[in-house]
Every structure is written in C-alpha cells, then in structure tokens.
Amino acid sequence: MAEGGGLRLNDEAGKAVITLSKSGAGLNGKGADGQDYLLDPKDHPRSARPVPPSAAERAATAAARPTVVDPAGAPAPDSLPGRYVTMRQQNREGCRLILAAGPANSPGGAPARFDGRCDDTGLTIFDPVGWRYTAGRLSLVARKGHSVDLVFENGQWRKDPRSAHRCCCASSRRSRCQTAIRSGSSAS
C-alpha cells in the first residue's frame, strides 16, 4: 500500500514499478516505464465476503483436532502390555496384537506384534512393530515408521477421530467394542 490509500506495485528487488493514488472512484498513476495507468472498479465485480462456515464445516474442523485426553481417566502405563483384539466393526474380531513390556516412551517404543495370523489386509500392511504411550495416548508404530494414535474411551482404545479409518482395540476380558482396540490375555 502506498501513502494516502494508494497502491504500489514493486518488482522482485522492491523497487516501485507502478505507483497508483486515489482519484475519484478509482486509482491512477504513472509507471516506471512512463506509461499512465488507471484502475477503475466500475463494472467489475467485487470479491464476495467470506461465507461463515456451516455447522457441518465447524464440526469437521473440530473433528480434525486431536481428541483431548484426560490424564486422570487414562490407564496407567504399566497396565498396557498384554494381548489386544483389533476390530473394524462392533463385536467382529479382526486380529490379535501383543504389546510387549518395555520402554513405551522411547522413540521406537516397546515391541508389538501380531499374535497369530491377521486376515485384515489394512492391518497387515500397517504391520505394527512397536508402541508408545505418552500423555494418555497409545501410538502403534508401523514397520515403516509411521504411527496411529489411539485414545481410551469407555473402557477401550479407539483410533483418534482426526484419523479417517476406523479401528478399535479392546480387552478380550471386556465384552463390548465400539470400533476400537481392546486388551486382554484370555483370547485364544
């Protein structure tokens, strides 16, 4: 912006190429090349004001944020090692996963592996090899290094809603799962 509400167009070195000042309804000025320039807004549409986001857009934005984890409601780190059952649909067992004891807060995390065969193609491709637990979030680490965050709700781990895919993990000692991960040692 130039002084007095005008407009200055600069080259990549910051030198003014065209300086326009207010005149009537438009802007006029002279360029460094000696030419006269006029910007007249008459008969040109103005840019529309941004439309406020709809309720659906606000909900989608909120869902994209990480879920807030209540540390008081999160399980103790020493309770996490064990056998888990993964599910993509309610009460439909997918694969069994073992989270081994170890330094779960280290960069690579503690070891994780499937317990037996896993027929879920997505989980097999993900190929969990480790896990971390930080600030109430359980992260499963894939062989290629990427991870997925799980949050603990209603007695089970579920994929953080900011993620697009649904998966759940719950204890085989518990009988309910709402698309999450459950833990347990009695699954066979």
PDB file of C-alpha atoms in Angstrom:
ATOM      1  CA  MET A   1       0.000   0.000   0.000  1.00  0.00           C
ATOM      2  CA  ALA A   2       1.169   3.450  -0.815  1.00  0.00           C
ATOM      3  CA  GLU A   3       0.512   6.535   1.282  1.00  0.00           C
ATOM      4  CA  GLY A   4      -2.994   8.005   1.170  1.00  0.00           C
ATOM      5  CA  GLY A   5      -4.710   4.700   0.419  1.00  0.00           C
ATOM      6  CA  GLY A   6      -2.966   4.197  -2.903  1.00  0.00           C
ATOM      7  CA  LEU A   7      -1.296   1.119  -4.259  1.00  0.00           C
ATOM      8  CA  ARG A   8       2.332   0.495  -5.132  1.00  0.00           C
ATOM      9  CA  LEU A   9       3.428  -2.470  -7.254  1.00  0.00           C
ATOM     10  CA  ASN A  10       7.067  -3.436  -6.735  1.00  0.00           C
ATOM     11  CA  ASP A  11       9.464  -5.645  -8.660  1.00  0.00           C
ATOM     12  CA  GLU A  12      11.313  -8.543  -7.005  1.00  0.00           C
ATOM     13  CA  ALA A  13      14.023  -6.130  -5.789  1.00  0.00           C
ATOM     14  CA  GLY A  14      11.424  -3.973  -4.027  1.00  0.00           C
ATOM     15  CA  LYS A  15      11.689  -1.049  -6.493  1.00  0.00           C
ATOM     16  CA  ALA A  16       8.354   0.632  -7.363  1.00  0.00           C
ATOM     17  CA  VAL A  17       7.196  -0.269 -10.877  1.00  0.00           C
ATOM     18  CA  ILE A  18       3.788   1.413 -10.719  1.00  0.00           C
ATOM     19  CA  THR A  19       2.505   3.760  -8.009  1.00  0.00           C
ATOM     20  CA  LEU A  20      -1.224   4.446  -8.031  1.00  0.00           C
ATOM     21  CA  SER A  21      -3.081   7.023  -5.939  1.00  0.00           C
ATOM     22  CA  LYS A  22      -6.791   7.623  -5.336  1.00  0.00           C
ATOM     23  CA  SER A  23      -8.636   9.720  -7.884  1.00  0.00           C
ATOM     24  CA  GLY A  24     -12.415   9.719  -7.873  1.00  0.00           C
ATOM     25  CA  ALA A  25     -13.704   6.140  -7.664  1.00  0.00           C
ATOM     26  CA  GLY A  26     -10.512   4.533  -8.988  1.00  0.00           C
ATOM     27  CA  LEU A  27      -6.738   4.639  -8.754  1.00  0.00           C
ATOM     28  CA  ASN A  28      -4.410   6.233 -11.295  1.00  0.00           C
ATOM     29  CA  GLY A  29      -0.682   6.715 -11.552  1.00  0.00           C
ATOM     30  CA  LYS A  30       2.451   6.515 -13.626  1.00  0.00           C
ATOM     31  CA  GLY A  31       4.705   3.544 -14.078  1.00  0.00           C
ATOM     32  CA  ALA A  32       8.496   3.468 -14.093  1.00  0.00           C
ATOM     33  CA  ASP A  33       8.182   2.995 -17.875  1.00  0.00           C
ATOM     34  CA  GLY A  34       6.478   6.430 -18.212  1.00  0.00           C
ATOM     35  CA  GLN A  35       3.069   4.987 -19.078  1.00  0.00           C
ATOM     36  CA  ASP A  36      -0.133   6.194 -17.402  1.00  0.00           C
ATOM     37  CA  TYR A  37      -2.198   3.563 -15.589  1.00  0.00           C
ATOM     38  CA  LEU A  38      -5.782   3.617 -14.314  1.00  0.00           C
ATOM     39  CA  LEU A  39      -7.598   1.080 -12.153  1.00  0.00           C
ATOM     40  CA  ASP A  40     -11.330   1.696 -12.423  1.00  0.00           C
ATOM     41  CA  PRO A  41     -13.573  -0.610 -10.341  1.00  0.00           C
ATOM     42  CA  LYS A  42     -16.671   0.389 -12.313  1.00  0.00           C
ATOM     43  CA  ASP A  43     -18.456  -2.589 -13.911  1.00  0.00           C
ATOM     44  CA  HIS A  44     -16.157  -5.102 -12.224  1.00  0.00           C
ATOM     45  CA  PRO A  45     -17.485  -7.473  -9.587  1.00  0.00           C
ATOM     46  CA  ARG A  46     -16.128  -7.054  -6.115  1.00  0.00           C
ATOM     47  CA  SER A  47     -14.891 -10.074  -4.256  1.00  0.00           C
ATOM     48  CA  ALA A  48     -17.548 -11.582  -2.053  1.00  0.00           C
ATOM     49  CA  ARG A  49     -17.235 -11.571   1.681  1.00  0.00           C
ATOM     50  CA  PRO A  50     -16.297 -14.981   3.067  1.00  0.00           C
ATOM     51  CA  VAL A  51     -19.326 -17.063   3.937  1.00  0.00           C
ATOM     52  CA  PRO A  52     -19.366 -18.091   7.609  1.00  0.00           C
ATOM     53  CA  PRO A  53     -18.721 -21.833   7.983  1.00  0.00           C
ATOM     54  CA  SER A  54     -21.770 -24.070   8.231  1.00  0.00           C
ATOM     55  CA  ALA A  55     -22.439 -26.287  11.238  1.00  0.00           C
ATOM     56  CA  ALA A  56     -21.117 -29.278   9.262  1.00  0.00           C
ATOM     57  CA  GLU A  57     -17.894 -27.418   8.405  1.00  0.00           C
ATOM     58  CA  ARG A  58     -17.430 -26.379  12.043  1.00  0.00           C
ATOM     59  CA  ALA A  59     -17.989 -29.991  13.155  1.00  0.00           C
ATOM     60  CA  ALA A  60     -15.488 -31.277  10.581  1.00  0.00           C
ATOM     61  CA  THR A  61     -12.918 -28.729  11.751  1.00  0.00           C
ATOM     62  CA  ALA A  62     -13.467 -29.746  15.372  1.00  0.00           C
ATOM     63  CA  ALA A  63     -13.164 -33.441  14.465  1.00  0.00           C
ATOM     64  CA  ALA A  64      -9.846 -32.771  12.771  1.00  0.00           C
ATOM     65  CA  ARG A  65      -8.349 -31.588  16.050  1.00  0.00           C
ATOM     66  CA  PRO A  66      -6.714 -34.149  18.322  1.00  0.00           C
ATOM     67  CA  THR A  67      -9.032 -35.537  20.961  1.00  0.00           C
ATOM     68  CA  VAL A  68      -8.331 -34.082  24.375  1.00  0.00           C
ATOM     69  CA  VAL A  69      -7.183 -36.842  26.700  1.00  0.00           C
ATOM     70  CA  ASP A  70      -7.988 -36.655  30.409  1.00  0.00           C
ATOM     71  CA  PRO A  71      -4.847 -37.952  32.159  1.00  0.00           C
ATOM     72  CA  ALA A  72      -6.925 -38.909  35.199  1.00  0.00           C
ATOM     73  CA  GLY A  73      -9.064 -41.244  33.082  1.00  0.00           C
ATOM     74  CA  ALA A  74      -6.192 -42.704  31.067  1.00  0.00           C
ATOM     75  CA  PRO A  75      -4.855 -46.154  32.022  1.00  0.00           C
ATOM     76  CA  ALA A  76      -1.592 -46.471  33.919  1.00  0.00           C
ATOM     77  CA  PRO A  77       1.387 -47.205  31.618  1.00  0.00           C
ATOM     78  CA  ASP A  78       2.192 -50.477  33.408  1.00  0.00           C
ATOM     79  CA  SER A  79      -1.315 -51.799  32.639  1.00  0.00           C
ATOM     80  CA  LEU A  80      -0.845 -51.551  28.861  1.00  0.00           C
ATOM     81  CA  PRO A  81       1.349 -54.549  27.952  1.00  0.00           C
ATOM     82  CA  GLY A  82      -0.757 -57.569  27.022  1.00  0.00           C
ATOM     83  CA  ARG A  83      -2.877 -59.147  24.308  1.00  0.00           C
ATOM     84  CA  TYR A  84      -5.318 -56.985  22.360  1.00  0.00           C
ATOM     85  CA  VAL A  85      -8.034 -57.752  19.837  1.00  0.00           C
ATOM     86  CA  THR A  86      -8.487 -55.319  16.949  1.00  0.00           C
ATOM     87  CA  MET A  87     -11.881 -54.682  15.392  1.00  0.00           C
ATOM     88  CA  ARG A  88     -13.098 -52.589  12.499  1.00  0.00           C
ATOM     89  CA  GLN A  89     -16.745 -53.405  13.230  1.00  0.00           C
ATOM     90  CA  GLN A  90     -18.525 -53.775  16.532  1.00  0.00           C
ATOM     91  CA  ASN A  91     -18.068 -57.254  18.040  1.00  0.00           C
ATOM     92  CA  ARG A  92     -16.230 -58.580  14.949  1.00  0.00           C
ATOM     93  CA  GLU A  93     -12.760 -59.669  15.927  1.00  0.00           C
ATOM     94  CA  GLY A  94     -10.080 -58.758  13.417  1.00  0.00           C
ATOM     95  CA  CYS A  95      -6.573 -59.589  14.574  1.00  0.00           C
ATOM     96  CA  ARG A  96      -4.818 -60.256  17.844  1.00  0.00           C
ATOM     97  CA  LEU A  97      -1.988 -57.952  18.786  1.00  0.00           C
ATOM     98  CA  ILE A  98       0.556 -58.298  21.584  1.00  0.00           C
ATOM     99  CA  LEU A  99       2.061 -55.217  23.191  1.00  0.00           C
ATOM    100  CA  ALA A 100       5.209 -56.386  24.968  1.00  0.00           C
ATOM    101  CA  ALA A 101       6.554 -54.746  28.108  1.00  0.00           C
ATOM    102  CA  GLY A 102       9.391 -52.334  27.536  1.00  0.00           C
ATOM    103  CA  PRO A 103      10.250 -48.641  27.441  1.00  0.00           C
ATOM    104  CA  ALA A 104       6.994 -47.473  25.858  1.00  0.00           C
ATOM    105  CA  ASN A 105       8.012 -43.818  25.972  1.00  0.00           C
ATOM    106  CA  SER A 106      11.227 -44.273  23.959  1.00  0.00           C
ATOM    107  CA  PRO A 107      11.308 -43.076  20.325  1.00  0.00           C
ATOM    108  CA  GLY A 108      10.967 -46.602  18.884  1.00  0.00           C
ATOM    109  CA  GLY A 109       8.655 -47.684  21.662  1.00  0.00           C
ATOM    110  CA  ALA A 110       8.187 -51.112  23.163  1.00  0.00           C
ATOM    111  CA  PRO A 111       7.767 -54.138  20.852  1.00  0.00           C
ATOM    112  CA  ALA A 112       4.403 -55.014  19.315  1.00  0.00           C
ATOM    113  CA  ARG A 113       3.456 -57.925  17.047  1.00  0.00           C
ATOM    114  CA  PHE A 114       0.503 -59.893  15.777  1.00  0.00           C
ATOM    115  CA  ASP A 115      -0.461 -62.938  17.805  1.00  0.00           C
ATOM    116  CA  GLY A 116      -1.027 -65.489  15.066  1.00  0.00           C
ATOM    117  CA  ARG A 117      -2.362 -64.820  11.611  1.00  0.00           C
ATOM    118  CA  CYS A 118      -4.035 -61.499  10.731  1.00  0.00           C
ATOM    119  CA  ASP A 119      -6.523 -61.560   7.842  1.00  0.00           C
ATOM    120  CA  ASP A 120      -7.121 -57.790   7.894  1.00  0.00           C
ATOM    121  CA  THR A 121      -5.245 -56.503   4.839  1.00  0.00           C
ATOM    122  CA  GLY A 122      -5.039 -52.941   6.154  1.00  0.00           C
ATOM    123  CA  LEU A 123      -3.558 -54.004   9.481  1.00  0.00           C
ATOM    124  CA  THR A 124      -1.200 -56.439   7.755  1.00  0.00           C
ATOM    125  CA  ILE A 125       0.074 -53.638   5.513  1.00  0.00           C
ATOM    126  CA  PHE A 126       0.388 -51.319   8.539  1.00  0.00           C
ATOM    127  CA  ASP A 127       2.402 -54.105  10.234  1.00  0.00           C
ATOM    128  CA  PRO A 128       2.721 -52.859  13.840  1.00  0.00           C
ATOM    129  CA  VAL A 129       6.171 -53.456  15.328  1.00  0.00           C
ATOM    130  CA  GLY A 130       6.122 -51.113  18.322  1.00  0.00           C
ATOM    131  CA  TRP A 131       4.045 -48.973  20.612  1.00  0.00           C
ATOM    132  CA  ARG A 132       4.447 -45.775  22.630  1.00  0.00           C
ATOM    133  CA  TYR A 133       2.391 -44.281  25.417  1.00  0.00           C
ATOM    134  CA  THR A 134       2.588 -40.574  26.084  1.00  0.00           C
ATOM    135  CA  ALA A 135       0.146 -38.231  27.825  1.00  0.00           C
ATOM    136  CA  GLY A 136      -2.701 -40.760  27.732  1.00  0.00           C
ATOM    137  CA  ARG A 137      -2.268 -41.564  24.018  1.00  0.00           C
ATOM    138  CA  LEU A 138      -1.326 -45.025  22.798  1.00  0.00           C
ATOM    139  CA  SER A 139       0.530 -44.921  19.475  1.00  0.00           C
ATOM    140  CA  LEU A 140       1.006 -48.050  17.396  1.00  0.00           C
ATOM    141  CA  VAL A 141       4.180 -47.801  15.317  1.00  0.00           C
ATOM    142  CA  ALA A 142       4.335 -49.414  11.867  1.00  0.00           C
ATOM    143  CA  ARG A 143       7.368 -51.188  10.437  1.00  0.00           C
ATOM    144  CA  LYS A 144       7.884 -48.252   8.040  1.00  0.00           C
ATOM    145  CA  GLY A 145       7.932 -45.789  10.957  1.00  0.00           C
ATOM    146  CA  HIS A 146       4.546 -44.092  10.723  1.00  0.00           C
ATOM    147  CA  SER A 147       2.071 -44.428  13.571  1.00  0.00           C
ATOM    148  CA  VAL A 148      -1.583 -44.257  14.518  1.00  0.00           C
ATOM    149  CA  ASP A 149      -2.812 -42.630  17.745  1.00  0.00           C
ATOM    150  CA  LEU A 150      -5.421 -44.290  19.942  1.00  0.00           C
ATOM    151  CA  VAL A 151      -7.389 -42.682  22.773  1.00  0.00           C
ATOM    152  CA  PHE A 152      -9.018 -44.512  25.686  1.00  0.00           C
ATOM    153  CA  GLU A 153     -12.801 -44.131  25.955  1.00  0.00           C
ATOM    154  CA  ASN A 154     -15.496 -46.289  27.519  1.00  0.00           C
ATOM    155  CA  GLY A 155     -13.041 -48.990  28.550  1.00  0.00           C
ATOM    156  CA  GLN A 156     -11.417 -49.409  25.141  1.00  0.00           C
ATOM    157  CA  TRP A 157      -8.856 -47.837  22.866  1.00  0.00           C
ATOM    158  CA  ARG A 158     -10.169 -46.279  19.687  1.00  0.00           C
ATOM    159  CA  LYS A 159      -8.493 -44.528  16.828  1.00  0.00           C
ATOM    160  CA  ASP A 160      -8.374 -40.793  17.342  1.00  0.00           C
ATOM    161  CA  PRO A 161     -11.293 -39.287  15.366  1.00  0.00           C
ATOM    162  CA  ARG A 162      -8.914 -36.994  13.496  1.00  0.00           C
ATOM    163  CA  SER A 163      -7.966 -40.122  11.551  1.00  0.00           C
ATOM    164  CA  ALA A 164     -10.118 -41.232   8.634  1.00  0.00           C
ATOM    165  CA  HIS A 165     -10.045 -45.004   9.177  1.00  0.00           C
ATOM    166  CA  ARG A 166     -11.978 -46.724  11.910  1.00  0.00           C
ATOM    167  CA  CYS A 167     -10.341 -49.346  14.039  1.00  0.00           C
ATOM    168  CA  CYS A 168     -10.747 -50.415  17.596  1.00  0.00           C
ATOM    169  CA  CYS A 169      -8.858 -52.354  20.202  1.00  0.00           C
ATOM    170  CA  ALA A 170     -10.365 -53.735  23.382  1.00  0.00           C
ATOM    171  CA  SER A 171      -9.534 -56.196  26.085  1.00  0.00           C
ATOM    172  CA  SER A 172     -10.755 -59.683  25.472  1.00  0.00           C
ATOM    173  CA  ARG A 173     -11.735 -59.526  29.146  1.00  0.00           C
ATOM    174  CA  ARG A 174     -14.310 -56.917  28.161  1.00  0.00           C
ATOM    175  CA  SER A 175     -17.272 -57.942  26.058  1.00  0.00           C
ATOM    176  CA  ARG A 176     -18.037 -54.672  24.255  1.00  0.00           C
ATOM    177  CA  CYS A 177     -16.273 -52.801  21.489  1.00  0.00           C
ATOM    178  CA  GLN A 178     -17.419 -49.786  19.529  1.00  0.00           C
ATOM    179  CA  THR A 179     -14.928 -49.869  16.695  1.00  0.00           C
ATOM    180  CA  ALA A 180     -11.780 -49.722  18.826  1.00  0.00           C
ATOM    181  CA  ILE A 181      -9.000 -51.898  20.301  1.00  0.00           C
ATOM    182  CA  ARG A 182      -9.464 -53.959  23.413  1.00  0.00           C
ATOM    183  CA  SER A 183      -6.888 -55.608  25.603  1.00  0.00           C
ATOM    184  CA  GLY A 184      -6.806 -58.941  27.314  1.00  0.00           C
ATOM    185  CA  SER A 185      -4.887 -62.090  27.936  1.00  0.00           C
ATOM    186  CA  SER A 186      -7.618 -64.700  27.711  1.00  0.00           C
ATOM    187  CA  ALA A 187      -8.218 -64.579  23.929  1.00  0.00           C
ATOM    188  CA  SER A 188      -7.383 -67.843  22.231  1.00  0.00           C
TER     189      SER A 188
END
